Tab-separated table of C-alpha atoms and ligand atoms in Angstrom:
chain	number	residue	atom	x	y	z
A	100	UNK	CA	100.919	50.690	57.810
A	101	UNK	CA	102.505	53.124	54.875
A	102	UNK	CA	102.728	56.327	57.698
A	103	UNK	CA	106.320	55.672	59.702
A	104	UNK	CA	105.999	59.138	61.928
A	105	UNK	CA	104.584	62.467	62.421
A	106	UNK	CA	106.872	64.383	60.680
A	107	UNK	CA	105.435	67.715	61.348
A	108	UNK	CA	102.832	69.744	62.695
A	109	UNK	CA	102.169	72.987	60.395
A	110	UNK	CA	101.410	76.070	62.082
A	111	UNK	CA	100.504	79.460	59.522
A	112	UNK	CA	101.631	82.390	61.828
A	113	UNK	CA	101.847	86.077	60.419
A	114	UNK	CA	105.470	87.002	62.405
A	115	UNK	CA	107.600	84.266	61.998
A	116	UNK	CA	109.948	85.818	64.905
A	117	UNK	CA	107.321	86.427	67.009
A	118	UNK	CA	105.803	82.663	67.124
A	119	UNK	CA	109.554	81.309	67.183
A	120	UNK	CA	110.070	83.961	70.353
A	121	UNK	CA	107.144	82.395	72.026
A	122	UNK	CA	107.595	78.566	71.535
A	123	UNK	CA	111.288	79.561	72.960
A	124	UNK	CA	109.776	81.129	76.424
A	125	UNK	CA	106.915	78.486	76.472
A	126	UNK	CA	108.771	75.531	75.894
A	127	UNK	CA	112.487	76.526	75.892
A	128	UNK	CA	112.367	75.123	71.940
A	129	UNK	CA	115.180	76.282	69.352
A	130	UNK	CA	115.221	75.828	65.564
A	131	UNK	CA	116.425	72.915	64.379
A	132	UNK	CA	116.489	73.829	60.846
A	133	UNK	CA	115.406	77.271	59.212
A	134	UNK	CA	114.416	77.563	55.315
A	135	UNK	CA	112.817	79.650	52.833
A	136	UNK	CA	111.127	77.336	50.217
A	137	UNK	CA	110.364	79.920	47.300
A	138	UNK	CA	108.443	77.593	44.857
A	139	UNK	CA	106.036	77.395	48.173
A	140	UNK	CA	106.004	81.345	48.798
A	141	UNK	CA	106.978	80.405	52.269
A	142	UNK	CA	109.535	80.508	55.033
A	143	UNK	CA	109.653	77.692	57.496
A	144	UNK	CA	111.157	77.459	60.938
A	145	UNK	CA	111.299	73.239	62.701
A	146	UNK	CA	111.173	73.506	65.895
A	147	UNK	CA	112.258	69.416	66.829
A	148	UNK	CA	110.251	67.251	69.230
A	149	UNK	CA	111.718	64.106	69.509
A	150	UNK	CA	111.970	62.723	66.212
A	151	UNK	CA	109.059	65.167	64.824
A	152	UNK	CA	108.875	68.670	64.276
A	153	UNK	CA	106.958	71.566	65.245
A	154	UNK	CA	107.054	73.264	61.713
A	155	UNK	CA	106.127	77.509	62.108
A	156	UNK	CA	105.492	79.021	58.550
A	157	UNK	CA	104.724	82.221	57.606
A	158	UNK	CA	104.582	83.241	53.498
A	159	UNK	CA	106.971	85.077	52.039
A	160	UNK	CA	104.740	86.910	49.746
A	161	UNK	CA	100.491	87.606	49.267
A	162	UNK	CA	100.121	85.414	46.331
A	163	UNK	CA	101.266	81.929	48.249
A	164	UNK	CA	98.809	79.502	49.054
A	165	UNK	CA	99.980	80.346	53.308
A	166	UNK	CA	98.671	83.953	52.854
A	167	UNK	CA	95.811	82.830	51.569
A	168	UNK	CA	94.561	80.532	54.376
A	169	UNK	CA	95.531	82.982	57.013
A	170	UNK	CA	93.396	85.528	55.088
A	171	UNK	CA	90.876	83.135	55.000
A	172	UNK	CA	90.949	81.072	58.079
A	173	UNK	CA	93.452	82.964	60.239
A	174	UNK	CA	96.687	81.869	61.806
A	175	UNK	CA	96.994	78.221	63.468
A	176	UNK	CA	97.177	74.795	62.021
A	177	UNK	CA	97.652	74.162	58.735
A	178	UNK	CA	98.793	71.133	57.569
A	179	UNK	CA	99.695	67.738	59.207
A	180	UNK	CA	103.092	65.919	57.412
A	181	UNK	CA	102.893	62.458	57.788
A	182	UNK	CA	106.886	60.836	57.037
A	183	UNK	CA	106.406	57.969	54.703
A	184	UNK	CA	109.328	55.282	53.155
A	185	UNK	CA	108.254	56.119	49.982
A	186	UNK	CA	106.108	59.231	48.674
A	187	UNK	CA	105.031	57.818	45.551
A	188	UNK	CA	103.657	54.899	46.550
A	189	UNK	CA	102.347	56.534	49.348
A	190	UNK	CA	100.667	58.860	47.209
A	191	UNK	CA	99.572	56.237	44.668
A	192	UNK	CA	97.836	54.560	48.135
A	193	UNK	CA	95.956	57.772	48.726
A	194	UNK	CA	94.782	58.452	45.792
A	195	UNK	CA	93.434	54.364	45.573
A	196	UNK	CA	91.777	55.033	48.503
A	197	UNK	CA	89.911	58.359	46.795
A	198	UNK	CA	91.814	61.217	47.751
A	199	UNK	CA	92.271	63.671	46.001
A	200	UNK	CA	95.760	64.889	45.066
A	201	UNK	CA	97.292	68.629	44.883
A	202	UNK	CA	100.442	67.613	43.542
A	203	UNK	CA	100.492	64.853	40.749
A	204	UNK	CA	103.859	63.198	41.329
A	205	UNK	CA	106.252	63.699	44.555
A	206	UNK	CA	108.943	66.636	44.276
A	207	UNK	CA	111.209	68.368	46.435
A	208	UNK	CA	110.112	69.919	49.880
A	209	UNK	CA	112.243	71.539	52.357
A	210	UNK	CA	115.360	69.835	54.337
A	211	UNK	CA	116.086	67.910	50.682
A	212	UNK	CA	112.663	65.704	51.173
A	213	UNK	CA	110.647	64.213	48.849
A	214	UNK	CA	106.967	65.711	49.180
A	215	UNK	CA	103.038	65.543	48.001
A	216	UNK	CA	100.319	67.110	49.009
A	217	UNK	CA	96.413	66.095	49.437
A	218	UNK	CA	93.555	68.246	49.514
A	219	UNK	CA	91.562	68.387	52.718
A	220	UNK	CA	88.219	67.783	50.517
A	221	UNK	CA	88.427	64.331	50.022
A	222	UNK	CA	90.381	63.924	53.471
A	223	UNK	CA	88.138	64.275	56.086
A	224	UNK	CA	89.308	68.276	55.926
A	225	UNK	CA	93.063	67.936	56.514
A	226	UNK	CA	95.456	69.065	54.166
A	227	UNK	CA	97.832	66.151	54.416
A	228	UNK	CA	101.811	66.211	53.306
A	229	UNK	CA	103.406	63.379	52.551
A	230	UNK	CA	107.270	63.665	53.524
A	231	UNK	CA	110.041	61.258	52.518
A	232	UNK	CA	113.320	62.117	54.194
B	598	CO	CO1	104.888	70.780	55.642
């Protein structure tokens, strides 16, 4: 088995305060780690749960691919990350297997991890990151 943990849950919310504000009085969470990843167009807030994250993401401007799904879809989930040893041969696995990739080659994500991304078409309609730590 290539997966090793959930890394994250993705959540696309419009107000990044107000979603962090809520999972704080629901659940008493707090941020674990807080980032704006520009090449994404997005900010990200992980909320920790155990040794996964809750990850809350709003974009940072209307051109990033975040805007776009909550135009199109709304807010709520958005991507699963699955934390893998190794991206590139995880990747390399996927794409074996028939799926189809967004990103070629593994490259930087947020928290200084290795990431790639697969299209939901091809994935039984989950947009899937791939997350080496
Ligand atoms: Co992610």
């Amino acid at each position: 088995m290539i997966l090793t943990e959930i890394d994250h849950v993705a959540i696309a919310v419009k107000d990044l305060e107000a979603a962090i504000d809520y999972y704080k009085r629901a659940f008493g969470a707090t941020v674990d780690h807080r980032e704006v990843v520009e090449s994404d167009g997005v900010e990200e807030a992980l909320l920790k749960v155990a040794e996964s994250y809750v990850q809350l993401l709003t974009p940072t401007r209307d051109d990033s691919p975040v805007a776009k799904a909550i135009e199109k879809r709304g807010e709520g989930l958005h991507h699963i990350g699955y934390r893998v040893n190794d991206c590139g041969q995880a990747l390399a696995s996927m794409v074996a297997a028939g799926a189809t990739p967004i990103d070629k080659a593994p490259r930087p994500g947020s928290r200084g991890t290795t990431v790639a991304f697969i299209h939901p078409k091809g994935s039984f309609g989950t947009l899937i990151e791939l997350v080496q730590e």
